[in-house]
Each structure stands twice: as C-alpha cells, then as structure tokens.
C-alpha positions in Angstrom: 10.0 -75.9 26.9 11.9 -73.9 24.3 10.0 -71.8 21.8 11.3 -73.8 18.9 10.0 -77.1 20.3 6.6 -75.6 21.1 6.2 -74.3 17.5 7.2 -77.7 16.1 4.6 -79.6 18.2 1.8 -77.2 17.3 2.7 -77.6 13.6 2.5 -81.4 13.9 -0.9 -81.2 15.7 -2.3 -79.0 13.0 -1.5 -81.6 10.3 -3.4 -84.2 12.3 -6.6 -82.1 12.4 -9.2 -83.2 9.8 -10.2 -80.3 7.4 -13.2 -80.0 5.1 -11.3 -78.8 2.0 -14.5 -77.9 0.0 -15.6 -75.6 2.8 -12.1 -74.2 3.0 -12.1 -73.2 -0.7 -15.6 -71.6 -0.4 -14.6 -69.6 2.6 -11.4 -68.5 0.9 -13.3 -67.2 -2.2 -15.7 -65.3 0.0 -13.0 -63.7 2.1 -10.8 -62.7 -0.9 -13.8 -61.2 -2.7 -14.9 -59.1 0.3 -11.4 -58.1 1.1 -10.8 -56.8 -2.4 -14.1 -54.9 -2.4 -13.3 -53.3 0.9 -9.8 -52.3 -0.3 -10.9 -50.5 -3.4 -14.0 -49.0 -1.8 -11.9 -47.1 0.8 -8.9 -46.3 -1.3 -10.1 -42.7 -1.9 -9.9 -41.9 1.8 -6.1 -41.6 2.1 -5.9 -39.9 -1.4 -8.5 -37.4 -0.3 -6.7 -36.7 2.9 -3.4 -36.2 1.0 -5.1 -33.9 -1.5 -6.6 -31.9 1.4 -3.2 -31.5 3.0 -1.7 -30.5 -0.3 -4.4 -27.9 -0.9 -4.0 -26.5 2.6 -0.3 -26.3 1.9 -0.9 -24.4 -1.3 -3.4 -22.0 0.3 -1.1 -21.3 3.2 1.7 -20.5 0.9 -0.4 -18.0 -0.9 -1.3 -16.2 2.3 2.0 -16.3 4.2 5.0 -14.8 2.4 8.0 -17.1 2.1 10.8 -15.9 4.3 13.9 -14.7 2.4 16.9 -12.7 3.3 16.6 -8.9 3.8 18.9 -8.3 0.9 16.5 -10.3 -1.4 13.6 -8.0 -0.7 13.0 -5.4 -3.4 10.7 -2.3 -3.4 7.6 -3.2 -5.3 5.9 0.2 -4.6 6.2 3.2 -2.4 3.6 5.9 -2.1 2.9 8.8 0.3 -0.8 8.2 0.9 -1.5 10.4 3.9 -0.6 14.1 4.3 -1.1 15.9 7.6 -1.2 19.6 6.9 -2.3 20.7 10.4 -1.3 19.1 13.7 1.9 17.3 14.4 1.9 13.5 14.1 3.3 12.5 17.5 2.9 8.7 17.2 1.4 6.0 15.2 1.1 2.2 15.1 -0.5 -0.5 12.9 -3.1 -3.0 14.2 -5.4 -5.4 12.4 -5.3 -3.7 9.0 -5.6 -0.1 10.4 -3.3 2.7 11.1 -3.7 4.5 14.5 -2.3 8.0 14.6 -2.0 10.6 17.3 -2.2 14.3 16.3 -0.9 16.8 18.8 -3.6 18.6 20.5 -6.3 16.8 18.6 -6.4 13.2 19.8 -6.0 9.7 18.4 -7.4 8.8 15.0 -7.8 5.6 13.0 -7.2 5.4 9.3 -9.6 2.9 7.8 -12.3 4.0 5.2 -11.9 7.4 6.7 -9.7 9.3 9.2 -11.9 8.9 12.3 -11.3 10.3 15.7 -11.5 7.5 18.4 -10.0 9.2 21.5 -9.7 12.8 22.7 -6.3 12.1 24.4 -3.2 12.4 22.3 -0.3 10.0 22.6 3.5 10.4 22.8 4.1 6.8 21.7 2.2 3.6 20.9 3.1 0.0 21.5 4.3 -1.9 18.4 2.3 -5.0 19.3 -1.1 -5.7 20.9 -2.7 -8.2 23.2 -6.0 -9.1 21.5 -7.7 -5.8 21.1 -5.5 -4.0 23.6 -2.9 -1.4 22.6 -0.6 0.6 24.9 0.2 4.2 24.6 2.0 6.9 26.7 1.1 10.5 27.3 2.9 13.0 29.4 5.0 10.2 31.0 2.0 8.0 32.0 1.0 4.7 30.5 -2.5 3.9 29.2 -4.3 0.8 28.0 -6.5 1.4 24.9 -9.2 -1.0 23.8 -9.6 -0.5 20.0 -13.0 -2.3 20.0 -14.6 -0.1 22.7 -12.3 2.9 22.1 -12.0 3.2 25.8 -8.7 3.9 27.6 -7.5 3.6 31.2 -4.3 4.6 32.9 -2.3 1.7 34.1 0.9 3.4 35.3 1.8 6.8 36.5 5.1 8.6 35.8 6.8 10.5 38.6 8.2 14.0 38.9 11.7 12.5 38.5 10.9 10.0 35.7 8.5 9.4 32.8 7.6 6.5 30.6 7.6 6.2 26.8 7.7 3.5 24.1 5.6 0.8 25.7 5.8 -2.8 24.5 3.9 -5.9 25.6 5.7 -8.8 27.1 2.6 -10.8 28.3 -0.8 -10.1 29.7 0.7 -8.8 33.0 4.1 -7.4 32.1 5.2 -4.7 29.7 8.5 -3.2 28.7 9.0 0.6 28.8 11.6 3.2 28.3 12.1 5.0 31.6 13.4 8.5 31.1 15.3 10.4 33.8 17.6 13.4 33.8 20.6 11.0 33.7 19.7 8.3 31.2 17.1 6.2 29.4 16.5 2.7 30.6 14.6 -0.3 29.4 12.5 -1.6 32.3 10.0 -4.4 32.8 6.9 -3.5 34.8 4.2 -5.7 36.3 1.0 -3.8 35.5 -0.7 -5.4 38.5 1.8 -4.9 41.3 3.7 -2.0 39.6 6.9 -3.8 40.4 9.7 -2.5 38.1 12.8 -4.4 37.0 15.8 -2.9 35.2 16.7 -4.6 31.9 19.3 -2.5 30.1 20.3 1.1 29.2 18.6 2.1 26.0 15.2 3.1 24.5 12.4 2.0 22.2 12.4 -1.8 22.8 10.6 -4.3 20.5 10.2 -7.8 21.7 11.0 -10.8 19.5 8.8 -13.2 21.4 9.8 -16.5 19.8 13.5 -15.9 20.6 13.0 -13.9 23.8 15.1 -11.0 22.6 14.7 -7.3 22.7 15.7 -5.0 19.9 16.3 -1.4 21.0 18.4 1.7 20.4 21.3 2.9 22.6 23.5 6.0 21.8 22.8 5.8 18.0 23.2 2.0 17.7 20.6 -0.7 17.2 21.1 -3.5 19.8 19.8 -7.1 20.1 19.5 -8.1 23.7 19.0 -11.7 24.8 16.6 -11.6 27.7 17.8 -14.9 29.2 21.5 -14.6 28.9 21.9 -10.8 28.9 24.1 -11.0 25.8 24.1 -8.0 23.5 24.8 -7.8 19.8 25.1 -4.6 17.7 23.0 -4.6 14.5 24.1 -1.3 12.9 24.2 2.4 13.5 20.7 3.8 13.5 17.5 4.8 15.4 13.7 4.0 15.6 14.1 0.2 15.5 11.0 -2.0 15.0 10.6 -5.7 14.3 8.2 -7.8 12.3 5.5 -9.7 14.1 7.2 -13.0 13.2 10.6 -11.6 14.4 12.4 -12.2 11.1 13.4 -8.6 10.2 14.4 -5.3 11.9 13.6 -1.9 10.4 15.4 1.3 11.4 16.5 4.7 10.2 20.2 5.1 9.4 22.1 8.2 8.4 25.1 8.2 6.0 26.9 11.3 4.9 23.9 13.5 6.0 21.3 11.4 4.2 18.8 9.4 6.2 17.2 6.3 4.8 15.1 3.4 6.0 17.0 0.1 6.3 16.0 -3.5 7.1 18.1 -6.2 8.6 17.7 -10.0 9.1 17.3 -10.9 12.7 20.3 -13.2 12.3 22.2 -10.2 10.9 23.2 -12.0 7.8 22.1 -9.3 5.3 20.9 -5.7 5.3 19.0 -3.6 2.7 18.2 0.1 2.1 14.6 0.5 1.1 14.2 4.2 0.6 16.0 6.7 -1.7 16.4 10.1 -0.1 17.1 12.6 -2.8 19.1 15.8 -2.5 17.2 19.1 -2.0 16.0 20.5 -5.3 17.6 24.0 -5.2 20.5 24.4 -2.8 22.5 21.2 -1.9 23.1 21.3 1.8 24.9 18.0 2.4 21.7 16.6 3.8 18.9 14.6 2.2 15.5 16.2 1.3 13.7 14.1 4.0 13.9 13.0 7.6 12.4 9.6 8.3 10.9 8.4 11.6 9.3 5.3 13.0 9.4 2.7 10.2 6.9 0.2 11.5 5.7 -3.0 9.9 2.2 -4.0 8.8 0.6 -7.3 9.5 3.1 -9.2 7.4 6.8 -8.8 6.6 6.2 -7.2 3.2 4.8 -3.8 4.2 6.4 -0.9 6.0 4.9 2.4 7.1 7.2 5.4 7.7 6.8 9.1 8.4 8.8 11.5 6.3 9.2 15.3 6.7 10.9 17.8 4.4 14.4 18.7 5.5 15.0 21.6 3.1 13.3 24.5 4.8 10.0 24.3 2.9 8.2 22.9 6.0 5.7 20.8 4.0 3.2 18.6 5.7 4.3 15.3 7.4 3.5 12.3 5.2 3.0 8.7 5.9 4.5 6.6 3.3 3.7 2.9 2.6 6.5 0.8 1.2 5.6 -2.6 -0.3 8.4 -5.2 -0.5 8.7 -8.3 -2.6 11.2 -11.0 -3.1 10.4 -10.9 -6.8 11.8 -8.1 -8.9 9.1 -5.9 -10.5 8.6 -6.8 -14.2 9.2 -4.3 -16.9 5.5 -3.5 -17.2 5.2 -3.2 -13.4 8.1 -0.8 -13.3 6.5 1.5 -16.0 3.2 1.3 -14.2 4.8 2.3 -10.8 6.6 5.2 -12.5 3.5 6.6 -14.2 1.4 6.2 -11.0 4.1 8.0 -9.0 3.9 10.9 -11.5 0.1 11.1 -11.2 0.3 11.4 -7.4 3.3 13.7 -7.7 5.6 11.5 -5.8 8.7 12.6 -7.7 11.1 10.9 -5.3 9.8 7.4 -6.0 9.5 8.1 -9.7 13.1 9.2 -9.9 14.3 6.0 -8.1 13.0 4.1 -11.1 15.0 6.1 -13.6 18.7 5.5 -14.5 19.3 9.2 -15.0 17.3 11.4 -12.6 16.3 14.9 -13.8 15.9 17.8 -11.4 12.1 18.0 -12.0 9.6 15.4 -13.2 6.1 16.8 -12.5 4.7 20.2 -13.2 1.4 21.9 -12.3 0.2 21.9 -15.9 -0.2 19.9 -18.1 -0.5 16.9 -15.7 -0.8 13.2 -16.2 -4.3 11.8 -15.4 -4.2 8.3 -16.8 -2.4 5.7 -18.9 -2.7 2.3 -20.6 0.1 -0.2 -21.4 0.0 -1.0 -25.1 2.7 -3.6 -25.8 6.0 -5.0 -24.7 9.0 -6.0 -26.9 11.9 -8.0 -25.6 15.3 -7.1 -27.1 18.7 -8.6 -26.7 19.8 -6.4 -23.8 16.8 -4.3 -23.0 13.0 -4.3 -23.1 10.7 -1.8 -24.8 7.3 -1.0 -23.1 4.9 1.2 -25.1 2.3 3.1 -23.1 -0.5 5.6 -23.9 -0.4 8.5 -21.5 -3.2 11.0 -21.0 -2.6 14.6 -19.9 -4.8 17.6 -19.2 -4.6 21.3 -18.2 -6.6 22.3 -15.2 -7.0 25.9 -16.4 -7.5 25.4 -20.2 -9.5 23.4 -22.6 -6.6 21.0 -23.4 -6.2 17.3 -23.6 -3.2 15.2 -24.9 -2.8 11.6 -25.7 0.8 10.6 -26.1 2.4 7.3 -27.0 5.7 6.7 -25.2 8.4 4.2 -25.6 10.1 3.2 -22.3 13.4 1.4 -22.6 14.3 -0.7 -19.5 17.4 -2.5 -18.5 18.2 -4.7 -15.5 20.5 -3.1 -13.0 21.3 -4.5 -9.5 18.7 -7.2 -9.9 15.9 -4.7 -10.8 14.6 -3.0 -13.9 15.3 0.7 -14.3 14.0 3.0 -17.1 17.0 4.0 -19.2 15.2 6.2 -21.8 11.7 7.7 -22.3 10.8 8.7 -25.8 7.5 10.3 -27.1 6.6 8.5 -30.3 3.4 10.4 -31.2 0.9 12.9 -29.7 -2.7 13.8 -30.4 -3.9 17.1 -28.8 -7.5 18.2 -28.3 -7.8 22.0 -27.6 -9.8 25.1 -28.0 -8.3 27.4 -30.6 -8.6 31.2 -31.1 -11.8 30.8 -33.2 -13.6 29.1 -30.3 -13.4 25.8 -32.1 -12.5 22.4 -30.6 -9.5 21.3 -32.7 -7.9 17.9 -33.0 -4.2 18.2 -33.7 -2.4 15.0 -34.9 1.1 14.9 -36.3 1.1 18.6 -36.6 -2.1 18.7 -38.6 -5.2 20.3 -37.2 -8.9 19.4 -37.8 -11.7 21.6 -36.5 -14.4 19.3 -35.0 -17.0 21.8 -33.9 -17.4 25.4 -32.6 -19.5 27.1 -29.9 -21.9 28.1 -32.7 -22.5 24.4 -33.6 -23.9 23.6 -30.1 -27.7 23.7 -30.0 -28.8 27.0 -28.5 -31.1 25.2 -26.1 -28.0 24.0 -24.3 -26.4 27.5 -24.0 -27.6 29.3 -20.9 -25.4 32.5 -21.3 -23.4 34.3 -23.9 -20.5 34.7 -21.6 -19.1 31.2 -21.9 -16.0 29.3 -22.9 -14.8 25.8 -23.5 -13.3 24.1 -20.4 -12.0 20.6 -19.6 -12.4 18.0 -22.3 -11.2 14.6 -23.5 -11.4 12.1 -26.4 -12.8 8.6 -25.7 -10.5 5.6 -26.2 -12.3 4.6 -29.4 -11.7 8.1 -30.8 -15.4 8.4 -31.8 -16.6 10.8 -29.1 -15.4 14.1 -27.5 -16.5 14.8 -24.0 -16.2 18.5 -23.1 -17.5 21.1 -20.7 -18.7 24.7 -21.0 -17.7 27.1 -18.3 -20.0 30.0 -17.6 -18.0 33.2 -16.8 -20.7 34.9 -14.7 -20.9 34.5 -10.9 -24.2 32.6 -11.1 -23.3 30.6 -14.2 -23.3 26.8 -14.4 -20.9 24.3 -15.7 -22.3 21.9 -18.3 -20.9 18.6 -19.5 -21.6 17.4 -23.1 -20.6 14.6 -25.5 -20.1 15.1 -29.2 -20.3 12.1 -31.6 -17.8 12.6 -34.4 -19.7 10.4 -36.8 -23.3 11.7 -36.3 -22.2 15.2 -35.3 -24.8 15.0 -32.5 -24.4 16.7 -29.1 -25.7 15.2 -25.9 -26.1 16.9 -22.5 -24.5 14.7 -19.8 -24.7 16.8 -16.6 -25.2 20.3 -15.3 -23.2 21.5 -12.3 -24.3 24.4 -10.2 -21.8 27.2 -10.4 -18.1 26.8 -9.8 -15.0 26.0 -11.9 -14.3 22.9 -13.8 -10.7 21.4 -13.4 -10.6 18.2 -15.3 -12.4 15.2 -16.7 -11.0 11.7 -17.0 -12.1 8.4 -18.4 -11.6 4.9 -16.9 -9.8 2.2 -19.0 -13.1 0.6 -20.1 -14.6 3.9 -21.3 -17.7 3.4 -19.1 -17.0 5.8 -16.2 -16.2 9.5 -16.4 -15.0 11.7 -13.6 -15.4 15.4 -13.5 -13.5 17.5 -10.9 -14.8 21.0 -10.0 -15.3 23.4 -7.2 -18.0 25.9 -6.2 -15.7 28.1 -4.3 -12.0 28.4 -3.6 -12.0 26.1 -0.6 -14.0 23.1 -1.7 -13.3 20.1 -3.9 -16.1 18.3 -5.6 -16.2 15.3 -8.0 -18.9 13.7 -10.1 -18.7 10.1 -11.5 -21.0 9.4 -14.5 -21.8 5.9 -15.7 -21.9 6.6 -19.4 -23.8 3.3 -20.1 -26.6 3.8 -17.6 -26.5 7.6 -17.1 -26.2 7.2 -13.4 -24.4 10.0 -11.5 -22.6 9.9 -8.1 -21.6 13.0 -6.3 -18.6 13.5 -4.0 -17.7 16.4 -1.7 -14.2 17.2 -0.4 -12.7 14.7 -2.9 -10.3 14.9 -5.8 -9.7 12.2 -8.4 -6.1 11.3 -8.9 -6.1 8.8 -11.7 -7.9 5.7 -13.0 -6.2 2.4 -12.2 -7.9 0.3 -14.8 -11.6 0.6 -13.8 -10.8 1.5 -10.2 -10.4 5.2 -9.2 -7.6 6.4 -7.0 -9.1 9.4 -5.2 -7.9 11.9 -2.6 -10.2 12.9 0.3 -9.3 16.4 1.3 -10.0 17.9 4.8 -9.0 21.1 6.4 -6.1 19.5 8.2 -5.2 16.5 6.1 -5.6 14.5 2.9 -5.8 10.7 2.3 -5.7 8.4 -0.7 -8.3 5.7 -1.3 -9.3 3.3 -4.1 -12.9 3.5 -5.2 -14.8 0.9 -7.2 -17.6 2.5 -9.2 -19.2 -0.9 -9.9 -19.9 -1.5 -6.2 -19.6 2.0 -4.7 -17.1 0.7 -2.2 -13.7 2.2 -1.2 -10.6 0.7 0.4 -7.3 2.0 1.7 -4.8 2.7 -1.0 
C-alpha cells in the first residue's frame, strides 16, 4: 500500500475514536504549564555556557599575543640586564622563564632570582627547544642530555677524531638534529639517540625545527635557509647568521650585516615581511666603517614578543659581554611610554637604546656625575602636530653633597609609526647643595636659601669634628631634607638624618659603620629611601629604610639603579658579573628585570 493511502486511512480511523474532551483540555493545561516552567528554569544553562566560552576566549586573548606580521612589531623596550665581566659566554638558551648560560671554564649557570651554578661542565651550544625538562647541549664535539629539574647530565653521543657535533635541536623523543663539523664542511644530520643511526639532511649549520610545518631553518654560507623536511625544497630567507625560530614557528630571528653594521632582524615564516629590531650605533671616537657592537644568538623567550641577544663591543674597548632583552609589541609605545623608556635607559646608562628614541642623536648622553636616579611624569599635552610630556627628573652627584630636581619638557612627534623625542628642554631646576660655609643651601631660579649648617645639628649626633656633608635629597612634598654626614677619619661612621623645614627638627635615621656614602634616593610614594655606600673599595652595600615604620633592610653586593614607581631596580654585583633585578620593598621579593 502506498504511503499516502496509509496516512489517509489512519487519519479516518482517528476521527472515529471517541475522545473525552474535558480530560483532553485538562491534560493540555497541565502539559503546557509544566513545559513552560521547564523551559524558563533551564534557560540559563546555554547562556552560562556561552558566557563561559566567551570569558575563556577573552582570557586566552590576554595570555597569547595576537599574531601580526614581523613588520608590525615595534620595540617596546630594550635593556642590557646581564654583564659578564669575567669568563666568556660560550652558549645560552631560554627555558621555562629562565636563561641558561655557559661560561667558559666555569660551567653552566641559570639566571633566575640569582645567577646560580647548576653544572660544572661548560657547553659549546644549547638546544633551542626542550622535551619536557630535558635540554641538549654539546661540549668538545660530544652531545649531552641535561635535566633542568635534577641538574644531572649524561652523554648521549660521542664525536669522533674526524668529526664533532654542535648546535643540537630536538626532533622528537628519540631523534635530534645536529650540525656535524668535519674538515670539509658542516652538515645538518638527524641522529637516532637510541641506535646512533645518522641520516644526512642538508649542508648547513644551526638548525631550528618548525614542528607544525616540518621545516628546518638553518644557515649556509651566510644565508638563512628554510628547508622542507618532506619535499626537500629550500627557500632563501635573507643574508644572515645565527637563525632561531619562535616556539609557535611564526617568526625567524637572525643577525644581518649591512655596510659593516650588524643588527638583529626578524622575518615572518612565510617571508612576507622583515623588520630590524636593534640600532647599532657608530663607535664614539673614531668611525671605522663598522658598528659599535657585534650581535650573536638572538633567541626567543616563551612567547613571540621577547628576544634575548648577546652583544659585544666592536670598537677595541673590550667591554664585558652583555645579554640584552628586547621586548616587542604590535602597539606603538605611547608618548609617555617613550619618555619613560628614554629616562630609564639613561639611568642604567644604556645610551644606545636612549639614542634610538631621539630624532637627533648626540655623541654623549650620560656622564659619571651628576647622574639621573629617578623621575616622575607630571602631565601630557596634545598639540596639533606634536605632544608635550613634562617630567620631573632627579639627579645626584656620587662624590659631592648635591641633588637636583629638574622639570623637563619633552616634545614628541610620530615618525615611521612610532614616537620619537624631537626636543628636550629644561624648564626649571631646584638644587640642594653644600656651600662653602658648610651650609645646606636650596637654590631655586638662581636664588639661594640657607636651610641649616653643621653647627645647627645637635652635638649629640656629631661623633667627630672631621666631618662633611655627603649625599642628600629633598622629599617630594618639599617639607623634608634627608642628608648624610660623612666622617673623614678611617674609623668614622656615616650617619643619615632628616631635617623638617617647618619645625627645624633633626632626626637620626641610620648609622652605617665606616665607609663612603654614594647616593640616596626616594621612591615615588616617598615612603622608601635607599642609601648606597661601601666599606671598602671593592664592596657595594645598600640600605632600604621604610620611613613610615622605621624598618631597615640591608643588602650586600648590591647597587640601586632607580625607583620605578614604588619598585626598585637594583643591580647585583659579583666579582665576575652583574645582573639587574626588580625588588618590591612591600613584600621583600625580587624578580628578573
């Protein structure tokens, strides 16, 4: 029977069935009521699910940088945060928020909250990537596996008298890529770490694996090459050396030389755009046709917005090797951020980065004295074609009782999609100094006012007649002067005082055993005071005083660099190296800078 006839017969039979219409109406009311109640009761479930997905989307967007073209990435900050004065840096890599460095003849160190030695063996090269907690490194032609958790190492592959291995790179748990070096050439080879079976891949060196695309990026004869592992196809990226790729495989970093000047460049993996992310200046004194620095091993941090690169002087001064951190952003730095970066670069004496933010670059920017030790942004004014940023800058002299508060006007203009400082003008200056009459004098707009003299200080505070004023400052509210007295005898102490300009009262803040005072500085809130001093020619000591609670915290082998708001940028100084950290006086914690 056809479907149409069946449906017609059933319909006719339905009409012949006797129905209790009252019961039908009652059941309908009950059903509709329950149905509506159930509908509204559960309506929040899909809404909550959608909201959860949307929130997860927002959070993921905050944590993972949006991918943009290399040409769109701009330098947000660049600072040399680690100086190695003794021991050549032979290799370094980045893993899980930490930098691992090999120092020739000294071993492998990790840079976290301190520079800590983790292995006696040095390394010639590290793997760019890791497998879990496992890194690879090479030394004297052999390949080693290094467990960063246990800090144990084991040899996994021996070199031979005729060949050696360098630049390891993980492929998977059982296979690694290596550069095999012989008298004739350098080859990229794949090695099974279990069977030691070796497979030739291509001529070249320093391979990085782009796992998602199964491509290798390496150098050959001064060119950066992308090699398709499956097809064997090769594509030239650019002239350059020391290639490295981001963990997500979106960017390539490398060093490129043009007209004698080396710089760090980045390229899209699809080669659509390229971007230079360093500014290598000319040597200060005698132009030689070469840049001031040589760059090596530009490696990426955990994300695609941070680069670490080693730079060395190229002008005969043989300064220490420095590790520089370059922070990239798809957003141009604002006018205020540009001024902040400029002033911070001056305070850590990174003239090269500071100059890159100026339209017209002077030969010198920083001097030994007086030196900048802090700043505060006051106001910003938008104009038709420029922006004015006013800032208060604090300077001191490390050998004299001298402190200066200057108000500067920075005029900025947009150039090549970023702000540059066109002019810097000092609008006003207030100086605090010790005059010939042994008085502390405040000089403002050319007019001097004597605040107090040595004779005004209560004699109970004076421990010797052979004494002089040393480092000093004025608090932000201008009501208090904080100053130090420097004993001139060998056994003399350094004492810190405050002077209230309204009540004329003196208060003893701290007594430091012997030594020489270099500077005092105040955080942006006016609560925390740093005092840098030394007890002999070789040590560096620092004291932080909580002016509200009177609490003191002592540091050894540390110098304060500047206050970044209420956080202190400090430099830990060792016999062979120095490192920058950020210290929070509220919590007593420090983090990498």
